[in-house]
Amino acid sequence: MKKQKQQLRSLQYLTQIAMLAALAIVSRQVFAPYPNIKPITAIFLVTGLYMGYWPSFWVMAITMLITSFYLGFGVIVLWQIVSFGLVLGVWQLLAVKLHADTSKNTLIQMVIAGLLPYLYGGVIALPDSIYWQIPLPVYLLGNIPFDTYHGVSTFLFYPFIKSIFRRFYQ
């Protein structure tokens, strides 16, 4: 009986990761025409908030790998996974401590979620600046508008996605 419960929990865990990855994949495809305006970062962050680092990491990695088949596959996918992994780690250190369900904490989480895409943009810029032989500071300055779109969209999508998760995880 105990083994069946463990298997059921394991199956539920894998199903949750698969469903969240499917949601992120579809949302990334829907928003593909708009550069850096996607709810996937908010999905990853809220997954980390409610399920922990590793489930959010697996949702992110599956999303990046699957969407790369139709958005373009290359070394950049590895860097996306590394960048988002770092973002999720920082998120675990900062925002999860503010997990209490108060409007003040949600606002602080939104601000952190809106700033983390700049970290993602900084890490993902490294291989591009090397490949294109552009000095990193110049490349980072050129990416500020895209990182800002990413940050603002994450800031705006975050409370919406968190409210959906709250219904299922509390």
CSV table of N, CA and C in Angstrom, one decimal:
chain,number,residue,atom,x,y,z
A,1,MET,N,0.8,-1.2,0.0
A,1,MET,CA,0.0,0.0,0.0
A,1,MET,C,0.9,1.3,0.0
A,2,LYS,N,1.9,1.2,0.8
A,2,LYS,CA,2.8,2.4,0.9
A,2,LYS,C,3.5,2.6,-0.5
A,3,LYS,N,3.9,1.6,-1.2
A,3,LYS,CA,4.5,1.7,-2.5
A,3,LYS,C,3.6,2.3,-3.5
A,4,GLN,N,2.3,1.9,-3.4
A,4,GLN,CA,1.3,2.5,-4.3
A,4,GLN,C,1.1,4.0,-4.1
A,5,LYS,N,1.1,4.4,-2.8
A,5,LYS,CA,1.0,5.8,-2.5
A,5,LYS,C,2.2,6.6,-3.1
A,6,GLN,N,3.4,6.0,-2.9
A,6,GLN,CA,4.6,6.7,-3.4
A,6,GLN,C,4.5,6.8,-5.0
A,7,GLN,N,4.1,5.7,-5.6
A,7,GLN,CA,3.9,5.7,-7.1
A,7,GLN,C,2.9,6.7,-7.5
A,8,LEU,N,1.8,6.8,-6.8
A,8,LEU,CA,0.7,7.8,-7.1
A,8,LEU,C,1.2,9.2,-7.0
A,9,ARG,N,2.0,9.5,-5.9
A,9,ARG,CA,2.5,10.8,-5.7
A,9,ARG,C,3.5,11.1,-6.8
A,10,SER,N,4.3,10.1,-7.1
A,10,SER,CA,5.3,10.3,-8.2
A,10,SER,C,4.6,10.6,-9.5
A,11,LEU,N,3.6,9.9,-9.8
A,11,LEU,CA,2.8,10.1,-11.0
A,11,LEU,C,2.1,11.5,-11.0
A,12,GLN,N,1.6,11.9,-9.9
A,12,GLN,CA,1.0,13.2,-9.8
A,12,GLN,C,2.0,14.3,-10.0
A,13,TYR,N,3.2,14.1,-9.4
A,13,TYR,CA,4.3,15.1,-9.5
A,13,TYR,C,4.7,15.2,-11.0
A,14,LEU,N,4.9,14.1,-11.7
A,14,LEU,CA,5.3,14.1,-13.1
A,14,LEU,C,4.2,14.7,-13.9
A,15,THR,N,2.9,14.4,-13.6
A,15,THR,CA,1.8,15.0,-14.3
A,15,THR,C,1.7,16.5,-14.2
A,16,GLN,N,1.9,17.0,-13.0
A,16,GLN,CA,2.0,18.4,-12.7
A,16,GLN,C,3.1,19.1,-13.5
A,17,ILE,N,4.2,18.5,-13.5
A,17,ILE,CA,5.3,19.1,-14.3
A,17,ILE,C,5.0,19.1,-15.8
A,18,ALA,N,4.4,18.0,-16.3
A,18,ALA,CA,4.1,17.9,-17.7
A,18,ALA,C,3.0,18.9,-18.1
A,19,MET,N,2.0,19.1,-17.2
A,19,MET,CA,0.9,20.0,-17.5
A,19,MET,C,1.4,21.5,-17.5
A,20,LEU,N,2.2,21.8,-16.5
A,20,LEU,CA,2.8,23.1,-16.4
A,20,LEU,C,3.7,23.4,-17.6
A,21,ALA,N,4.5,22.4,-18.0
A,21,ALA,CA,5.3,22.6,-19.2
A,21,ALA,C,4.5,22.8,-20.5
A,22,ALA,N,3.4,22.0,-20.6
A,22,ALA,CA,2.5,22.2,-21.7
A,22,ALA,C,1.9,23.6,-21.7
A,23,LEU,N,1.5,24.1,-20.6
A,23,LEU,CA,0.9,25.5,-20.5
A,23,LEU,C,2.0,26.5,-20.9
A,24,ALA,N,3.2,26.3,-20.4
A,24,ALA,CA,4.3,27.3,-20.8
A,24,ALA,C,4.6,27.2,-22.3
A,25,ILE,N,4.6,26.0,-22.9
A,25,ILE,CA,4.9,25.8,-24.3
A,25,ILE,C,3.8,26.5,-25.1
A,26,VAL,N,2.5,26.3,-24.8
A,26,VAL,CA,1.4,26.9,-25.5
A,26,VAL,C,1.5,28.4,-25.4
A,27,SER,N,1.8,28.9,-24.2
A,27,SER,CA,1.8,30.4,-24.0
A,27,SER,C,3.0,31.0,-24.7
A,28,ARG,N,4.1,30.3,-24.8
A,28,ARG,CA,5.2,30.8,-25.5
A,28,ARG,C,4.9,30.8,-27.0
A,29,GLN,N,4.2,29.9,-27.5
A,29,GLN,CA,3.8,29.9,-28.9
A,29,GLN,C,2.8,31.0,-29.2
A,30,VAL,N,1.9,31.2,-28.4
A,30,VAL,CA,0.9,32.2,-28.6
A,30,VAL,C,1.5,33.6,-28.7
A,31,PHE,N,2.4,33.8,-27.8
A,31,PHE,CA,3.1,35.1,-27.7
A,31,PHE,C,4.4,35.2,-28.6
A,32,ALA,N,4.6,34.2,-29.4
A,32,ALA,CA,5.9,34.2,-30.2
A,32,ALA,C,6.1,35.5,-31.0
A,33,PRO,N,5.0,36.0,-31.6
A,33,PRO,CA,5.2,37.2,-32.5
A,33,PRO,C,5.7,38.5,-31.7
A,34,TYR,N,5.6,38.5,-30.4
A,34,TYR,CA,6.0,39.6,-29.6
A,34,TYR,C,7.3,39.3,-28.9
A,35,PRO,N,8.3,40.1,-29.2
A,35,PRO,CA,9.6,39.8,-28.6
A,35,PRO,C,9.6,40.0,-27.1
A,36,ASN,N,10.0,39.0,-26.4
A,36,ASN,CA,10.2,39.0,-25.0
A,36,ASN,C,8.9,39.4,-24.2
A,37,ILE,N,7.8,39.3,-24.8
A,37,ILE,CA,6.5,39.5,-24.0
A,37,ILE,C,5.8,38.1,-24.0
A,38,LYS,N,6.1,37.4,-22.9
A,38,LYS,CA,5.6,36.1,-22.7
A,38,LYS,C,5.4,35.8,-21.3
A,39,PRO,N,4.4,35.0,-20.9
A,39,PRO,CA,4.1,34.7,-19.5
A,39,PRO,C,5.0,33.5,-19.0
A,40,ILE,N,5.9,33.0,-19.8
A,40,ILE,CA,6.6,31.8,-19.3
A,40,ILE,C,7.5,32.1,-18.1
A,41,THR,N,8.1,33.2,-18.0
A,41,THR,CA,8.9,33.5,-16.9
A,41,THR,C,8.1,33.5,-15.6
A,42,ALA,N,6.9,34.2,-15.7
A,42,ALA,CA,6.0,34.2,-14.5
A,42,ALA,C,5.5,32.8,-14.2
A,43,ILE,N,5.3,31.9,-15.2
A,43,ILE,CA,4.9,30.5,-14.9
A,43,ILE,C,6.0,29.8,-14.2
A,44,PHE,N,7.2,30.0,-14.6
A,44,PHE,CA,8.4,29.3,-14.0
A,44,PHE,C,8.5,29.8,-12.5
A,45,LEU,N,8.4,31.1,-12.3
A,45,LEU,CA,8.6,31.7,-11.0
A,45,LEU,C,7.5,31.3,-10.0
A,46,VAL,N,6.2,31.3,-10.5
A,46,VAL,CA,5.2,30.8,-9.6
A,46,VAL,C,5.3,29.3,-9.4
A,47,THR,N,5.7,28.6,-10.3
A,47,THR,CA,5.9,27.1,-10.1
A,47,THR,C,7.0,27.0,-9.0
A,48,GLY,N,8.0,27.8,-9.0
A,48,GLY,CA,9.1,27.7,-8.0
A,48,GLY,C,8.5,28.1,-6.6
A,49,LEU,N,7.6,29.1,-6.7
A,49,LEU,CA,7.0,29.6,-5.4
A,49,LEU,C,6.2,28.5,-4.7
A,50,TYR,N,5.4,27.7,-5.5
A,50,TYR,CA,4.5,26.8,-4.9
A,50,TYR,C,5.1,25.3,-4.9
A,51,MET,N,6.0,25.0,-5.8
A,51,MET,CA,6.5,23.6,-5.9
A,51,MET,C,7.9,23.5,-5.5
A,52,GLY,N,8.7,24.5,-5.6
A,52,GLY,CA,10.1,24.5,-5.3
A,52,GLY,C,11.0,24.6,-6.5
A,53,TYR,N,12.3,24.7,-6.3
A,53,TYR,CA,13.3,24.9,-7.4
A,53,TYR,C,13.2,23.8,-8.4
A,54,TRP,N,13.4,22.6,-8.1
A,54,TRP,CA,13.5,21.5,-9.1
A,54,TRP,C,12.3,21.3,-10.0
A,55,PRO,N,11.1,21.3,-9.4
A,55,PRO,CA,10.0,21.3,-10.3
A,55,PRO,C,9.9,22.4,-11.3
A,56,SER,N,10.2,23.7,-10.8
A,56,SER,CA,10.2,24.8,-11.7
A,56,SER,C,11.4,24.7,-12.8
A,57,PHE,N,12.5,24.1,-12.3
A,57,PHE,CA,13.6,23.9,-13.3
A,57,PHE,C,13.2,23.0,-14.4
A,58,TRP,N,12.5,21.9,-14.0
A,58,TRP,CA,12.1,20.9,-15.0
A,58,TRP,C,11.1,21.4,-15.9
A,59,VAL,N,10.1,22.2,-15.4
A,59,VAL,CA,9.1,22.8,-16.3
A,59,VAL,C,9.8,23.7,-17.3
A,60,MET,N,10.8,24.5,-16.8
A,60,MET,CA,11.5,25.4,-17.7
A,60,MET,C,12.3,24.7,-18.7
A,61,ALA,N,13.1,23.7,-18.3
A,61,ALA,CA,13.9,22.9,-19.2
A,61,ALA,C,13.1,22.2,-20.3
A,62,ILE,N,12.0,21.6,-19.9
A,62,ILE,CA,11.1,21.0,-20.9
A,62,ILE,C,10.6,22.0,-21.9
A,63,THR,N,10.1,23.1,-21.3
A,63,THR,CA,9.6,24.2,-22.2
A,63,THR,C,10.6,24.7,-23.2
A,64,MET,N,11.8,25.0,-22.7
A,64,MET,CA,12.8,25.5,-23.6
A,64,MET,C,13.2,24.4,-24.7
A,65,LEU,N,13.3,23.2,-24.3
A,65,LEU,CA,13.7,22.1,-25.3
A,65,LEU,C,12.6,21.9,-26.3
A,66,ILE,N,11.4,21.8,-25.9
A,66,ILE,CA,10.3,21.5,-26.8
A,66,ILE,C,10.0,22.7,-27.7
A,67,THR,N,10.0,23.9,-27.2
A,67,THR,CA,9.7,25.1,-28.0
A,67,THR,C,10.9,25.3,-29.0
A,68,SER,N,12.1,24.9,-28.6
A,68,SER,CA,13.2,25.1,-29.6
A,68,SER,C,13.1,24.3,-30.9
A,69,PHE,N,12.3,23.3,-30.8
A,69,PHE,CA,12.1,22.5,-32.1
A,69,PHE,C,11.4,23.3,-33.1
A,70,TYR,N,10.5,24.2,-32.7
A,70,TYR,CA,9.8,25.0,-33.8
A,70,TYR,C,10.2,26.5,-33.7
A,71,LEU,N,10.9,27.0,-32.7
A,71,LEU,CA,11.4,28.3,-32.7
A,71,LEU,C,12.9,28.4,-33.1
A,72,GLY,N,13.6,27.3,-33.1
A,72,GLY,CA,15.0,27.3,-33.5
A,72,GLY,C,15.8,26.7,-32.4
A,73,PHE,N,16.6,25.7,-32.8
A,73,PHE,CA,17.4,24.9,-31.9
A,73,PHE,C,18.9,25.3,-32.1
A,74,GLY,N,19.6,25.5,-31.1
A,74,GLY,CA,21.0,25.7,-31.2
A,74,GLY,C,21.6,25.8,-29.8
A,75,VAL,N,22.8,26.2,-29.7
A,75,VAL,CA,23.6,26.4,-28.4
A,75,VAL,C,22.8,27.3,-27.5
A,76,ILE,N,22.1,28.2,-28.1
A,76,ILE,CA,21.4,29.2,-27.3
A,76,ILE,C,20.4,28.6,-26.3
A,77,VAL,N,19.9,27.4,-26.7
A,77,VAL,CA,18.9,26.7,-25.8
A,77,VAL,C,19.6,26.3,-24.5
A,78,LEU,N,20.8,25.9,-24.6
A,78,LEU,CA,21.6,25.5,-23.4
A,78,LEU,C,21.7,26.8,-22.5
A,79,TRP,N,22.1,27.9,-23.1
A,79,TRP,CA,22.3,29.2,-22.4
A,79,TRP,C,20.9,29.7,-21.8
A,80,GLN,N,19.8,29.4,-22.5
A,80,GLN,CA,18.5,29.8,-22.0
A,80,GLN,C,18.3,29.0,-20.7
A,81,ILE,N,18.6,27.7,-20.7
A,81,ILE,CA,18.4,26.8,-19.6
A,81,ILE,C,19.3,27.3,-18.4
A,82,VAL,N,20.5,27.6,-18.7
A,82,VAL,CA,21.5,28.0,-17.7
A,82,VAL,C,21.0,29.4,-17.1
A,83,SER,N,20.6,30.3,-18.0
A,83,SER,CA,20.1,31.6,-17.5
A,83,SER,C,18.9,31.5,-16.7
A,84,PHE,N,17.9,30.8,-17.1
A,84,PHE,CA,16.7,30.6,-16.3
A,84,PHE,C,16.9,29.8,-15.1
A,85,GLY,N,17.8,28.9,-15.1
A,85,GLY,CA,18.2,28.2,-13.9
A,85,GLY,C,18.8,29.1,-12.8
A,86,LEU,N,19.6,30.0,-13.2
A,86,LEU,CA,20.2,31.0,-12.3
A,86,LEU,C,19.1,31.9,-11.8
A,87,VAL,N,18.2,32.4,-12.7
A,87,VAL,CA,17.1,33.2,-12.3
A,87,VAL,C,16.2,32.5,-11.2
A,88,LEU,N,15.9,31.2,-11.5
A,88,LEU,CA,15.1,30.5,-10.6
A,88,LEU,C,15.8,30.3,-9.2
A,89,GLY,N,17.1,30.1,-9.2
A,89,GLY,CA,17.8,30.0,-8.0
A,89,GLY,C,17.8,31.3,-7.2
A,90,VAL,N,18.0,32.5,-7.9
A,90,VAL,CA,17.9,33.8,-7.2
A,90,VAL,C,16.4,34.0,-6.7
A,91,TRP,N,15.5,33.6,-7.4
A,91,TRP,CA,14.1,33.7,-7.0
A,91,TRP,C,13.8,32.9,-5.8
A,92,GLN,N,14.4,31.7,-5.7
A,92,GLN,CA,14.2,30.9,-4.5
A,92,GLN,C,14.8,31.5,-3.3
A,93,LEU,N,15.9,32.2,-3.5
A,93,LEU,CA,16.6,32.9,-2.3
A,93,LEU,C,15.8,34.1,-1.9
A,94,LEU,N,15.2,34.8,-2.8
A,94,LEU,CA,14.5,36.1,-2.5
A,94,LEU,C,13.0,36.0,-2.2
A,95,ALA,N,12.3,35.6,-3.2
A,95,ALA,CA,10.8,35.7,-3.2
A,95,ALA,C,10.2,34.6,-2.4
A,96,VAL,N,10.7,33.5,-2.3
A,96,VAL,CA,10.0,32.4,-1.6
A,96,VAL,C,10.0,32.7,-0.1
A,97,LYS,N,10.9,33.5,0.3
A,97,LYS,CA,10.9,33.9,1.7
A,97,LYS,C,9.7,34.8,2.0
A,98,LEU,N,9.1,35.4,1.0
A,98,LEU,CA,8.0,36.3,1.1
A,98,LEU,C,6.7,35.6,0.6
A,99,HIS,N,6.6,34.3,0.8
A,99,HIS,CA,5.5,33.5,0.3
A,99,HIS,C,4.2,33.7,1.1
A,100,ALA,N,4.3,34.4,2.2
A,100,ALA,CA,3.0,34.6,2.9
A,100,ALA,C,2.0,35.4,2.0
A,101,ASP,N,0.8,35.0,2.1
A,101,ASP,CA,-0.2,35.5,1.1
A,101,ASP,C,-0.8,36.9,1.5
A,102,THR,N,0.0,37.9,1.4
A,102,THR,CA,-0.4,39.2,1.7
A,102,THR,C,-0.2,40.1,0.5
A,103,SER,N,-1.0,41.1,0.3
A,103,SER,CA,-0.9,41.9,-0.9
A,103,SER,C,0.5,42.6,-0.9
A,104,LYS,N,1.0,43.0,0.2
A,104,LYS,CA,2.3,43.6,0.3
A,104,LYS,C,3.4,42.7,-0.2
A,105,ASN,N,3.4,41.4,0.2
A,105,ASN,CA,4.3,40.4,-0.3
A,105,ASN,C,4.2,40.2,-1.8
A,106,THR,N,2.9,40.1,-2.3
A,106,THR,CA,2.7,39.9,-3.7
A,106,THR,C,3.3,41.0,-4.5
A,107,LEU,N,3.1,42.3,-4.0
A,107,LEU,CA,3.7,43.4,-4.7
A,107,LEU,C,5.2,43.3,-4.8
A,108,ILE,N,5.8,42.9,-3.6
A,108,ILE,CA,7.3,42.8,-3.6
A,108,ILE,C,7.7,41.7,-4.5
A,109,GLN,N,7.0,40.6,-4.6
A,109,GLN,CA,7.3,39.5,-5.5
A,109,GLN,C,7.2,39.9,-6.9
A,110,MET,N,6.1,40.7,-7.2
A,110,MET,CA,6.0,41.3,-8.6
A,110,MET,C,7.2,42.1,-9.0
A,111,VAL,N,7.7,42.9,-8.1
A,111,VAL,CA,8.8,43.8,-8.4
A,111,VAL,C,10.1,42.9,-8.6
A,112,ILE,N,10.3,41.9,-7.8
A,112,ILE,CA,11.4,41.0,-8.0
A,112,ILE,C,11.3,40.3,-9.3
A,113,ALA,N,10.1,39.8,-9.6
A,113,ALA,CA,9.8,39.1,-10.8
A,113,ALA,C,10.0,40.0,-12.0
A,114,GLY,N,9.7,41.3,-11.9
A,114,GLY,CA,10.0,42.2,-13.0
A,114,GLY,C,11.4,42.6,-13.2
A,115,LEU,N,12.2,42.4,-12.1
A,115,LEU,CA,13.7,42.7,-12.2
A,115,LEU,C,14.5,41.5,-12.7
A,116,LEU,N,14.1,40.3,-12.4
A,116,LEU,CA,14.9,39.1,-12.7
A,116,LEU,C,15.1,39.0,-14.2
A,117,PRO,N,14.2,39.4,-15.1
A,117,PRO,CA,14.6,39.3,-16.5
A,117,PRO,C,15.8,40.1,-16.9
A,118,TYR,N,16.2,41.1,-16.2
A,118,TYR,CA,17.5,41.7,-16.5
A,118,TYR,C,18.7,40.8,-16.2
A,119,LEU,N,18.6,40.0,-15.1
A,119,LEU,CA,19.6,39.0,-14.8
A,119,LEU,C,19.6,38.0,-16.0
A,120,TYR,N,18.5,37.5,-16.4
A,120,TYR,CA,18.4,36.6,-17.5
A,120,TYR,C,19.0,37.2,-18.7
A,121,GLY,N,18.7,38.4,-19.1
A,121,GLY,CA,19.2,39.1,-20.2
A,121,GLY,C,20.7,39.2,-20.2
A,122,GLY,N,21.2,39.5,-19.0
A,122,GLY,CA,22.7,39.6,-18.8
A,122,GLY,C,23.4,38.3,-19.0
A,123,VAL,N,22.9,37.2,-18.5
A,123,VAL,CA,23.6,35.9,-18.7
A,123,VAL,C,23.4,35.5,-20.1
A,124,ILE,N,22.3,35.6,-20.7
A,124,ILE,CA,22.1,35.1,-22.1
A,124,ILE,C,22.8,36.0,-23.1
A,125,ALA,N,23.2,37.2,-22.7
A,125,ALA,CA,24.0,38.1,-23.6
A,125,ALA,C,25.4,37.6,-23.8
A,126,LEU,N,25.9,36.9,-22.8
A,126,LEU,CA,27.3,36.5,-22.8
A,126,LEU,C,27.7,35.7,-24.1
A,127,PRO,N,27.0,34.6,-24.4
A,127,PRO,CA,27.4,33.9,-25.6
A,127,PRO,C,27.2,34.7,-26.9
A,128,ASP,N,26.1,35.4,-26.9
A,128,ASP,CA,25.9,36.2,-28.1
A,128,ASP,C,26.9,37.3,-28.3
A,129,SER,N,27.4,37.9,-27.3
A,129,SER,CA,28.4,39.0,-27.5
A,129,SER,C,29.7,38.4,-27.9
A,130,ILE,N,30.0,37.2,-27.4
A,130,ILE,CA,31.2,36.5,-27.9
A,130,ILE,C,31.1,36.0,-29.3
A,131,TYR,N,29.9,35.5,-29.6
A,131,TYR,CA,29.7,35.0,-31.0
A,131,TYR,C,29.8,36.1,-32.0
A,132,TRP,N,29.1,37.2,-31.7
A,132,TRP,CA,29.0,38.3,-32.7
A,132,TRP,C,30.2,39.3,-32.5
A,133,GLN,N,31.1,39.0,-31.6
A,133,GLN,CA,32.3,39.8,-31.3
A,133,GLN,C,31.9,41.3,-31.0
A,134,ILE,N,30.9,41.4,-30.2
A,134,ILE,CA,30.5,42.8,-29.7
A,134,ILE,C,30.9,42.9,-28.2
A,135,PRO,N,31.5,43.9,-27.8
A,135,PRO,CA,31.8,44.1,-26.4
A,135,PRO,C,30.5,43.9,-25.5
A,136,LEU,N,30.7,43.2,-24.4
A,136,LEU,CA,29.5,42.8,-23.6
A,136,LEU,C,28.7,44.1,-23.1
A,137,PRO,N,29.4,45.1,-22.6
A,137,PRO,CA,28.6,46.3,-22.2
A,137,PRO,C,27.8,46.9,-23.3
A,138,VAL,N,28.3,46.9,-24.5
A,138,VAL,CA,27.6,47.5,-25.7
A,138,VAL,C,26.4,46.6,-26.0
A,139,TYR,N,26.6,45.3,-25.9
A,139,TYR,CA,25.5,44.3,-26.2
A,139,TYR,C,24.4,44.4,-25.1
A,140,LEU,N,24.8,44.6,-23.9
A,140,LEU,CA,23.9,44.7,-22.8
A,140,LEU,C,23.0,46.0,-22.9
A,141,LEU,N,23.7,47.1,-23.3
A,141,LEU,CA,22.9,48.3,-23.5
A,141,LEU,C,21.9,48.2,-24.7
A,142,GLY,N,22.3,47.5,-25.7
A,142,GLY,CA,21.4,47.3,-26.8
A,142,GLY,C,20.2,46.4,-26.5
A,143,ASN,N,20.4,45.6,-25.5
A,143,ASN,CA,19.3,44.7,-25.0
A,143,ASN,C,18.4,45.3,-24.0
A,144,ILE,N,18.6,46.5,-23.5
A,144,ILE,CA,17.8,47.0,-22.5
A,144,ILE,C,16.3,47.1,-22.9
A,145,PRO,N,16.0,47.5,-24.1
A,145,PRO,CA,14.5,47.5,-24.4
A,145,PRO,C,13.9,46.1,-24.4
A,146,PHE,N,14.6,45.1,-24.9
A,146,PHE,CA,14.0,43.8,-24.8
A,146,PHE,C,13.9,43.2,-23.4
A,147,ASP,N,15.0,43.5,-22.6
A,147,ASP,CA,14.9,43.1,-21.2
A,147,ASP,C,13.8,43.8,-20.4
A,148,THR,N,13.6,45.1,-20.8
A,148,THR,CA,12.5,45.8,-20.2
A,148,THR,C,11.1,45.3,-20.6
A,149,TYR,N,10.9,44.9,-21.9
A,149,TYR,CA,9.7,44.2,-22.3
A,149,TYR,C,9.5,43.0,-21.5
A,150,HIS,N,10.5,42.2,-21.4
A,150,HIS,CA,10.5,40.9,-20.6
A,150,HIS,C,10.1,41.2,-19.2
A,151,GLY,N,10.7,42.2,-18.6
A,151,GLY,CA,10.5,42.5,-17.2
A,151,GLY,C,9.1,43.0,-16.9
A,152,VAL,N,8.6,43.9,-17.8
A,152,VAL,CA,7.3,44.5,-17.6
A,152,VAL,C,6.2,43.4,-17.8
A,153,SER,N,6.4,42.5,-18.8
A,153,SER,CA,5.4,41.5,-19.1
A,153,SER,C,5.4,40.5,-17.9
A,154,THR,N,6.6,40.2,-17.4
A,154,THR,CA,6.6,39.2,-16.2
A,154,THR,C,5.9,39.9,-15.0
A,155,PHE,N,6.2,41.2,-14.8
A,155,PHE,CA,5.6,41.9,-13.7
A,155,PHE,C,4.0,41.9,-13.8
A,156,LEU,N,3.5,42.0,-15.0
A,156,LEU,CA,2.1,42.1,-15.3
A,156,LEU,C,1.4,40.7,-15.3
A,157,PHE,N,2.1,39.7,-15.8
A,157,PHE,CA,1.6,38.3,-15.8
A,157,PHE,C,1.6,37.7,-14.4
A,158,TYR,N,2.6,38.0,-13.6
A,158,TYR,CA,2.8,37.4,-12.3
A,158,TYR,C,1.6,37.3,-11.5
A,159,PRO,N,0.9,38.4,-11.2
A,159,PRO,CA,-0.3,38.2,-10.2
A,159,PRO,C,-1.4,37.4,-10.8
A,160,PHE,N,-1.6,37.5,-12.1
A,160,PHE,CA,-2.6,36.7,-12.8
A,160,PHE,C,-2.3,35.2,-12.6
A,161,ILE,N,-1.1,34.8,-12.9
A,161,ILE,CA,-0.7,33.4,-12.9
A,161,ILE,C,-0.7,32.9,-11.4
A,162,LYS,N,-0.2,33.8,-10.5
A,162,LYS,CA,-0.2,33.4,-9.1
A,162,LYS,C,-1.6,33.2,-8.6
A,163,SER,N,-2.6,34.0,-9.0
A,163,SER,CA,-4.0,33.8,-8.5
A,163,SER,C,-4.5,32.4,-9.0
A,164,ILE,N,-4.1,32.0,-10.2
A,164,ILE,CA,-4.5,30.7,-10.7
A,164,ILE,C,-3.9,29.6,-9.9
A,165,PHE,N,-2.6,29.7,-9.6
A,165,PHE,CA,-1.9,28.7,-8.8
A,165,PHE,C,-2.5,28.6,-7.4
A,166,ARG,N,-2.8,29.7,-6.9
A,166,ARG,CA,-3.3,29.8,-5.5
A,166,ARG,C,-4.5,28.9,-5.3
A,167,ARG,N,-5.4,28.8,-6.4
A,167,ARG,CA,-6.6,28.0,-6.3
A,167,ARG,C,-6.3,26.5,-6.2
A,168,PHE,N,-5.2,26.1,-6.8
A,168,PHE,CA,-4.8,24.7,-6.9
A,168,PHE,C,-3.9,24.2,-5.7
A,169,TYR,N,-3.1,25.2,-5.2
A,169,TYR,CA,-2.1,24.8,-4.2
A,169,TYR,C,-2.4,25.2,-2.8
A,170,GLN,N,-3.6,25.7,-2.6
A,170,GLN,CA,-3.9,26.1,-1.2
A,170,GLN,C,-5.2,25.6,-0.8
